[in-house]
Amino acid sequence: MPAPDFRDLDKNSILGDKATELPKPLTSCEKNTKRLERCRINQKRYRERQRAIRSSIEQIMIQINTLTRKQRHLTKRKESRDPCRVVGDMFNQLEAYFRLLGCRSDKKVQLDRGREQQMVKSMKNSFVFDVVLGDVNGVDAVMELLHRNSQYFDDPTVHLKQLEEVSSGIVTASATLHVTISVSTLCFLFPRLLRTSLSKHCPPFALGKRLLGEQLECECSITFFFDKASGRVVRLQTSINWIGALFRVLGNLKEVSNVLDGALIDV
C-alpha cells in the first residue's frame, strides 16, 4: 500500500475542527473595552472598600463617644460621691424631711407620702446596707430611729453650720438642732418629769410643766465614716449638747441635772 502523501494535506485537514477553536487576536477596540471593564470592576471594589472603611470609622467614633460619655458619667459620679458633698446633700434632705414631717401638726395640710418615701430613699442611698449608729445596725433601722426621734418633738429643724473632712473618708458636721418640747417629749424622753405620785408641786413635775412648749437650741456634731470603695457612709457618731440647751432655758445647772436624771437620751 503506497504511503500517503502529506504534502497534499492542508493545515485544516491536519488539525480538523481544532483550528476553528483557536482564539482570534483581539482588536484594539476589544482590548480597550476589556481594559475599561477591568477599570470599572476595580473602581467598584475600591468604592466598596472605601465605604467599608468609612463605616468602620463611624462605628469607632460611636464607640469613642459612648466611652467618653461613660467616662464623664463615672467622673461625675465620683465627684458626686465626694464625702463633704454627700454630707451636705444629706443635711439638705434632712431639713426638707423635717419640714415635711412638720406638716402633720397642721390638719389642713395632707402629708405627701410619696414625697416622704422619695426623701427617705434618697437619704438611704447615702448609706451602706449595714450602716451602724451606736447600737443600731442597718440602714432601715437607722432611718426608723431618725423618724421616731423626729416625732418626739414639735417643729424639729436642723441647720448645717460647718463641714470638715478631718481625714480621708471621715467628715465631721457641726449643726444646730431646734426642737420644741411637747407632751410626747416628756412621755418618751423625760418620763420622770410626768410623775405626780407625791405632789403636783414636786420638782420633777414642775420642771416638766415649765419645759412644755419651750424651744431648745442644741449644738450637735455628727461624724460620718465613709467606705472609700462605694463612697457611702458605713458608720455614724452623734453628739448633742442637751446640757447647754437646757441651761439656756432653765438658767441653772441644778435644774438641768434634775431634768436629765432618768432621761432616755445620751448626754
mmCIF file of C-alpha atoms in Angstrom:
data_model
loop_
_atom_site.group_PDB
_atom_site.id
_atom_site.type_symbol
_atom_site.label_atom_id
_atom_site.label_comp_id
_atom_site.label_asym_id
_atom_site.label_seq_id
_atom_site.Cartn_x
_atom_site.Cartn_y
_atom_site.Cartn_z
ATOM 1 C CA MET A 1 0.000 0.000 0.000
ATOM 2 C CA PRO A 2 1.573 3.274 -1.045
ATOM 3 C CA ALA A 3 2.467 5.760 1.707
ATOM 4 C CA PRO A 4 0.205 8.763 1.941
ATOM 5 C CA ASP A 5 1.459 11.981 0.530
ATOM 6 C CA PHE A 6 1.235 14.547 3.326
ATOM 7 C CA ARG A 7 2.153 17.318 1.005
ATOM 8 C CA ASP A 8 -1.386 17.428 -0.274
ATOM 9 C CA LEU A 9 -2.818 17.829 3.240
ATOM 10 C CA ASP A 10 -3.523 21.408 4.282
ATOM 11 C CA LYS A 11 -3.488 22.785 7.780
ATOM 12 C CA ASN A 12 -7.226 22.405 8.296
ATOM 13 C CA SER A 13 -7.241 18.753 7.284
ATOM 14 C CA ILE A 14 -4.496 18.003 9.787
ATOM 15 C CA LEU A 15 -5.958 19.949 12.789
ATOM 16 C CA GLY A 16 -9.556 19.258 11.871
ATOM 17 C CA ASP A 17 -12.081 21.303 13.844
ATOM 18 C CA LYS A 18 -9.450 22.366 16.394
ATOM 19 C CA ALA A 19 -8.239 25.008 14.028
ATOM 20 C CA THR A 20 -11.541 26.797 14.390
ATOM 21 C CA GLU A 21 -11.210 26.826 18.250
ATOM 22 C CA LEU A 22 -8.033 28.871 18.349
ATOM 23 C CA PRO A 23 -8.666 32.380 19.796
ATOM 24 C CA LYS A 24 -8.583 35.164 17.421
ATOM 25 C CA PRO A 25 -6.326 38.047 18.229
ATOM 26 C CA LEU A 26 -8.201 40.911 19.939
ATOM 27 C CA THR A 27 -8.711 44.051 18.099
ATOM 28 C CA SER A 28 -7.678 47.375 19.562
ATOM 29 C CA CYS A 29 -11.303 48.232 20.304
ATOM 30 C CA GLU A 30 -11.874 44.953 22.131
ATOM 31 C CA LYS A 31 -8.722 45.468 24.203
ATOM 32 C CA ASN A 32 -9.916 48.916 25.224
ATOM 33 C CA THR A 33 -13.323 47.526 26.136
ATOM 34 C CA LYS A 34 -11.815 44.835 28.370
ATOM 35 C CA ARG A 35 -9.458 47.334 29.968
ATOM 36 C CA LEU A 36 -12.359 49.642 30.717
ATOM 37 C CA GLU A 37 -14.323 46.743 32.207
ATOM 38 C CA ARG A 38 -11.399 45.878 34.485
ATOM 39 C CA CYS A 39 -11.130 49.512 35.500
ATOM 40 C CA ARG A 40 -14.842 49.612 36.256
ATOM 41 C CA ILE A 41 -14.582 46.461 38.398
ATOM 42 C CA ASN A 42 -11.519 47.814 40.230
ATOM 43 C CA GLN A 43 -13.230 51.140 40.870
ATOM 44 C CA LYS A 44 -16.291 49.343 42.194
ATOM 45 C CA ARG A 45 -14.131 47.297 44.573
ATOM 46 C CA TYR A 46 -12.279 50.451 45.624
ATOM 47 C CA ARG A 47 -15.532 52.263 46.376
ATOM 48 C CA GLU A 48 -16.777 49.252 48.359
ATOM 49 C CA ARG A 49 -13.553 49.228 50.374
ATOM 50 C CA GLN A 50 -13.884 52.970 50.964
ATOM 51 C CA ARG A 51 -17.470 52.549 52.162
ATOM 52 C CA ALA A 52 -16.371 49.724 54.472
ATOM 53 C CA ILE A 53 -13.576 51.904 55.866
ATOM 54 C CA ARG A 54 -15.945 54.850 56.389
ATOM 55 C CA SER A 55 -18.441 52.546 58.091
ATOM 56 C CA SER A 56 -15.695 51.209 60.378
ATOM 57 C CA ILE A 57 -14.593 54.757 61.193
ATOM 58 C CA GLU A 58 -18.172 55.733 62.023
ATOM 59 C CA GLN A 59 -18.534 52.706 64.307
ATOM 60 C CA ILE A 60 -15.254 53.561 66.022
ATOM 61 C CA MET A 61 -16.369 57.177 66.505
ATOM 62 C CA ILE A 62 -19.657 55.979 68.003
ATOM 63 C CA GLN A 63 -17.744 53.724 70.400
ATOM 64 C CA ILE A 64 -15.386 56.579 71.302
ATOM 65 C CA ASN A 65 -18.328 58.898 72.025
ATOM 66 C CA THR A 66 -20.016 56.189 74.102
ATOM 67 C CA LEU A 67 -16.859 55.560 76.124
ATOM 68 C CA THR A 68 -16.336 59.301 76.555
ATOM 69 C CA ARG A 69 -19.856 59.703 77.931
ATOM 70 C CA LYS A 70 -19.312 56.760 80.274
ATOM 71 C CA GLN A 71 -16.051 58.273 81.467
ATOM 72 C CA ARG A 72 -17.743 61.622 82.112
ATOM 73 C CA HIS A 73 -20.573 59.844 83.929
ATOM 74 C CA LEU A 74 -18.143 57.899 86.112
ATOM 75 C CA THR A 75 -16.138 61.050 86.802
ATOM 76 C CA LYS A 76 -19.313 62.910 87.704
ATOM 77 C CA ARG A 77 -20.407 60.045 89.963
ATOM 78 C CA LYS A 78 -17.019 60.060 91.639
ATOM 79 C CA GLU A 79 -17.242 63.827 92.148
ATOM 80 C CA SER A 80 -20.816 63.498 93.415
ATOM 81 C CA ARG A 81 -19.559 60.912 95.918
ATOM 82 C CA ASP A 82 -17.149 63.397 97.452
ATOM 83 C CA PRO A 83 -17.678 62.882 101.215
ATOM 84 C CA CYS A 84 -18.298 66.552 102.034
ATOM 85 C CA ARG A 85 -20.746 66.877 99.156
ATOM 86 C CA VAL A 86 -22.588 63.727 100.259
ATOM 87 C CA VAL A 87 -22.937 65.044 103.817
ATOM 88 C CA GLY A 88 -24.046 68.471 102.594
ATOM 89 C CA ASP A 89 -26.716 66.925 100.374
ATOM 90 C CA MET A 90 -27.809 64.715 103.249
ATOM 91 C CA PHE A 91 -28.384 67.708 105.524
ATOM 92 C CA ASN A 92 -30.391 69.459 102.808
ATOM 93 C CA GLN A 93 -32.569 66.371 102.509
ATOM 94 C CA LEU A 94 -32.863 66.126 106.293
ATOM 95 C CA GLU A 95 -34.040 69.740 106.574
ATOM 96 C CA ALA A 96 -36.664 69.129 103.881
ATOM 97 C CA TYR A 97 -37.677 65.876 105.589
ATOM 98 C CA PHE A 98 -38.239 67.604 108.936
ATOM 99 C CA ARG A 99 -40.265 70.348 107.252
ATOM 100 C CA LEU A 100 -42.421 67.726 105.572
ATOM 101 C CA LEU A 101 -42.998 65.852 108.825
ATOM 102 C CA GLY A 102 -43.934 69.131 110.495
ATOM 103 C CA CYS A 103 -46.997 69.284 108.240
ATOM 104 C CA ARG A 104 -48.579 66.583 110.391
ATOM 105 C CA SER A 105 -49.322 69.141 113.066
ATOM 106 C CA ASP A 106 -51.405 71.125 110.585
ATOM 107 C CA LYS A 107 -54.706 69.381 109.908
ATOM 108 C CA LYS A 108 -55.250 71.459 106.764
ATOM 109 C CA VAL A 109 -52.164 70.030 105.078
ATOM 110 C CA GLN A 110 -52.022 66.410 103.990
ATOM 111 C CA LEU A 111 -48.661 64.745 104.226
ATOM 112 C CA ASP A 112 -47.304 63.828 100.843
ATOM 113 C CA ARG A 113 -46.453 60.185 101.454
ATOM 114 C CA GLY A 114 -44.882 59.777 98.037
ATOM 115 C CA ARG A 115 -42.530 62.690 98.619
ATOM 116 C CA GLU A 116 -41.642 61.397 102.074
ATOM 117 C CA GLN A 117 -40.775 57.971 100.673
ATOM 118 C CA GLN A 118 -38.697 59.589 97.942
ATOM 119 C CA MET A 119 -36.730 61.585 100.524
ATOM 120 C CA VAL A 120 -36.154 58.516 102.674
ATOM 121 C CA LYS A 121 -34.977 56.546 99.650
ATOM 122 C CA SER A 122 -32.620 59.344 98.661
ATOM 123 C CA MET A 123 -31.119 59.508 102.154
ATOM 124 C CA LYS A 124 -30.818 55.716 102.335
ATOM 125 C CA ASN A 125 -28.741 55.770 99.146
ATOM 126 C CA SER A 126 -26.041 57.633 101.075
ATOM 127 C CA PHE A 127 -25.549 54.694 103.475
ATOM 128 C CA VAL A 128 -24.287 51.158 103.081
ATOM 129 C CA PHE A 129 -26.825 48.449 103.856
ATOM 130 C CA ASP A 130 -25.315 47.613 107.264
ATOM 131 C CA VAL A 131 -24.547 51.160 108.432
ATOM 132 C CA VAL A 132 -24.002 51.479 112.193
ATOM 133 C CA LEU A 133 -25.257 54.245 114.501
ATOM 134 C CA GLY A 134 -24.490 53.493 118.143
ATOM 135 C CA ASP A 135 -26.309 50.256 118.992
ATOM 136 C CA VAL A 136 -28.450 50.451 115.846
ATOM 137 C CA ASN A 137 -27.368 48.405 112.839
ATOM 138 C CA GLY A 138 -28.783 48.532 109.319
ATOM 139 C CA VAL A 139 -29.971 51.348 107.084
ATOM 140 C CA ASP A 140 -33.677 50.623 107.671
ATOM 141 C CA ALA A 141 -33.201 50.647 111.437
ATOM 142 C CA VAL A 142 -31.253 53.929 111.281
ATOM 143 C CA MET A 143 -33.956 55.601 109.185
ATOM 144 C CA GLU A 144 -36.648 54.290 111.538
ATOM 145 C CA LEU A 145 -34.716 55.728 114.502
ATOM 146 C CA LEU A 146 -34.497 59.098 112.749
ATOM 147 C CA HIS A 147 -38.217 59.070 112.004
ATOM 148 C CA ARG A 148 -39.142 58.033 115.546
ATOM 149 C CA ASN A 149 -36.955 60.660 117.209
ATOM 150 C CA SER A 150 -38.396 63.373 114.976
ATOM 151 C CA GLN A 151 -41.857 62.516 116.327
ATOM 152 C CA TYR A 152 -40.790 63.079 119.933
ATOM 153 C CA PHE A 153 -40.593 66.849 119.383
ATOM 154 C CA ASP A 154 -42.644 69.555 117.738
ATOM 155 C CA ASP A 155 -41.192 71.576 114.857
ATOM 156 C CA PRO A 156 -37.783 69.877 114.562
ATOM 157 C CA THR A 157 -35.345 71.734 112.306
ATOM 158 C CA VAL A 158 -31.650 71.289 111.646
ATOM 159 C CA HIS A 159 -29.205 73.789 110.154
ATOM 160 C CA LEU A 160 -25.754 72.785 108.951
ATOM 161 C CA LYS A 161 -23.046 75.213 110.087
ATOM 162 C CA GLN A 162 -19.744 73.659 109.102
ATOM 163 C CA LEU A 163 -18.245 70.628 107.374
ATOM 164 C CA GLU A 164 -14.727 69.392 107.949
ATOM 165 C CA GLU A 165 -13.010 66.379 106.417
ATOM 166 C CA VAL A 166 -10.786 65.539 109.361
ATOM 167 C CA SER A 167 -9.072 62.775 107.388
ATOM 168 C CA SER A 168 -9.635 60.787 104.230
ATOM 169 C CA GLY A 169 -13.175 59.399 104.311
ATOM 170 C CA ILE A 170 -14.085 60.938 107.696
ATOM 171 C CA VAL A 171 -16.275 64.055 107.770
ATOM 172 C CA THR A 172 -17.474 65.919 110.852
ATOM 173 C CA ALA A 173 -20.550 68.116 110.547
ATOM 174 C CA SER A 174 -21.405 70.848 113.049
ATOM 175 C CA ALA A 175 -25.071 71.793 113.115
ATOM 176 C CA THR A 176 -27.785 73.420 115.188
ATOM 177 C CA LEU A 177 -30.878 71.419 116.094
ATOM 178 C CA HIS A 178 -34.041 73.300 117.084
ATOM 179 C CA VAL A 179 -36.815 71.325 118.793
ATOM 180 C CA THR A 180 -39.901 72.258 120.791
ATOM 181 C CA ILE A 181 -40.688 70.299 123.943
ATOM 182 C CA SER A 182 -44.055 68.547 123.619
ATOM 183 C CA VAL A 183 -46.053 66.084 125.685
ATOM 184 C CA SER A 184 -44.517 63.314 123.558
ATOM 185 C CA THR A 185 -41.065 64.601 124.525
ATOM 186 C CA LEU A 186 -41.896 64.267 128.212
ATOM 187 C CA CYS A 187 -43.556 60.872 127.769
ATOM 188 C CA PHE A 188 -40.828 59.190 125.734
ATOM 189 C CA LEU A 189 -37.632 61.030 126.699
ATOM 190 C CA PHE A 190 -38.255 62.594 130.130
ATOM 191 C CA PRO A 191 -40.859 60.301 131.752
ATOM 192 C CA ARG A 192 -39.695 61.195 135.271
ATOM 193 C CA LEU A 193 -40.956 64.760 134.742
ATOM 194 C CA LEU A 194 -44.534 63.463 134.454
ATOM 195 C CA ARG A 195 -44.611 61.627 137.773
ATOM 196 C CA THR A 196 -47.137 63.179 140.115
ATOM 197 C CA SER A 197 -47.480 60.443 142.711
ATOM 198 C CA LEU A 198 -46.187 62.604 145.561
ATOM 199 C CA SER A 199 -47.313 66.100 144.727
ATOM 200 C CA LYS A 200 -48.040 68.216 141.694
ATOM 201 C CA HIS A 201 -45.579 70.700 143.124
ATOM 202 C CA CYS A 202 -42.669 68.266 143.279
ATOM 203 C CA PRO A 203 -39.574 69.475 141.394
ATOM 204 C CA PRO A 204 -39.699 66.938 138.502
ATOM 205 C CA PHE A 205 -43.329 67.688 137.623
ATOM 206 C CA ALA A 206 -42.790 71.437 137.972
ATOM 207 C CA LEU A 207 -39.789 71.255 135.677
ATOM 208 C CA GLY A 208 -41.756 69.269 133.116
ATOM 209 C CA LYS A 209 -44.558 71.820 133.185
ATOM 210 C CA ARG A 210 -42.003 74.596 132.826
ATOM 211 C CA LEU A 211 -40.311 72.970 129.850
ATOM 212 C CA LEU A 212 -43.512 72.170 127.967
ATOM 213 C CA GLY A 213 -43.669 74.336 124.838
ATOM 214 C CA GLU A 214 -40.115 75.623 125.219
ATOM 215 C CA GLN A 215 -37.819 75.568 122.211
ATOM 216 C CA LEU A 216 -34.368 74.077 122.678
ATOM 217 C CA GLU A 217 -31.420 75.143 120.575
ATOM 218 C CA CYS A 218 -28.961 72.250 120.636
ATOM 219 C CA GLU A 219 -25.465 72.341 119.240
ATOM 220 C CA CYS A 220 -24.709 68.955 117.724
ATOM 221 C CA SER A 221 -21.882 67.189 115.969
ATOM 222 C CA ILE A 222 -22.146 64.201 113.637
ATOM 223 C CA THR A 223 -19.154 62.287 112.318
ATOM 224 C CA PHE A 224 -19.571 60.301 109.105
ATOM 225 C CA PHE A 225 -17.242 57.419 108.287
ATOM 226 C CA PHE A 226 -17.185 56.585 104.575
ATOM 227 C CA ASP A 227 -16.417 53.423 102.671
ATOM 228 C CA LYS A 228 -13.866 54.538 100.065
ATOM 229 C CA ALA A 229 -14.895 51.931 97.507
ATOM 230 C CA SER A 230 -18.605 52.781 97.399
ATOM 231 C CA GLY A 231 -18.476 56.370 98.654
ATOM 232 C CA ARG A 232 -21.232 55.589 101.171
ATOM 233 C CA VAL A 233 -21.450 56.033 104.925
ATOM 234 C CA VAL A 234 -20.629 52.938 106.984
ATOM 235 C CA ARG A 235 -20.791 54.406 110.484
ATOM 236 C CA LEU A 236 -22.127 57.479 112.301
ATOM 237 C CA GLN A 237 -21.244 59.049 115.627
ATOM 238 C CA THR A 238 -23.540 61.711 117.066
ATOM 239 C CA SER A 239 -23.193 64.157 119.925
ATOM 240 C CA ILE A 240 -25.955 66.570 121.040
ATOM 241 C CA ASN A 241 -25.345 69.206 123.711
ATOM 242 C CA TRP A 242 -28.538 68.827 125.734
ATOM 243 C CA ILE A 243 -26.937 70.368 128.817
ATOM 244 C CA GLY A 244 -26.238 73.702 127.133
ATOM 245 C CA ALA A 245 -29.680 73.797 125.508
ATOM 246 C CA LEU A 246 -31.488 73.110 128.805
ATOM 247 C CA PHE A 247 -29.287 75.555 130.703
ATOM 248 C CA ARG A 248 -30.296 78.378 128.345
ATOM 249 C CA VAL A 249 -33.951 77.684 129.201
ATOM 250 C CA LEU A 250 -33.744 76.814 132.918
ATOM 251 C CA GLY A 251 -30.890 79.083 133.947
ATOM 252 C CA ASN A 252 -29.117 76.848 136.490
ATOM 253 C CA LEU A 253 -27.269 73.562 136.439
ATOM 254 C CA LYS A 254 -29.164 72.026 139.376
ATOM 255 C CA GLU A 255 -32.453 72.091 137.494
ATOM 256 C CA VAL A 256 -30.695 70.841 134.361
ATOM 257 C CA SER A 257 -29.370 67.927 136.409
ATOM 258 C CA ASN A 258 -32.875 67.184 137.718
ATOM 259 C CA VAL A 259 -34.269 67.167 134.180
ATOM 260 C CA LEU A 260 -31.566 64.845 132.885
ATOM 261 C CA ASP A 261 -31.880 62.470 135.842
ATOM 262 C CA GLY A 262 -33.599 59.405 134.393
ATOM 263 C CA ALA A 263 -33.854 60.935 130.911
ATOM 264 C CA LEU A 264 -33.777 58.499 127.979
ATOM 265 C CA ILE A 265 -31.245 60.482 125.966
ATOM 266 C CA ASP A 266 -27.472 60.315 125.579
ATOM 267 C CA VAL A 267 -25.771 63.242 127.289
#
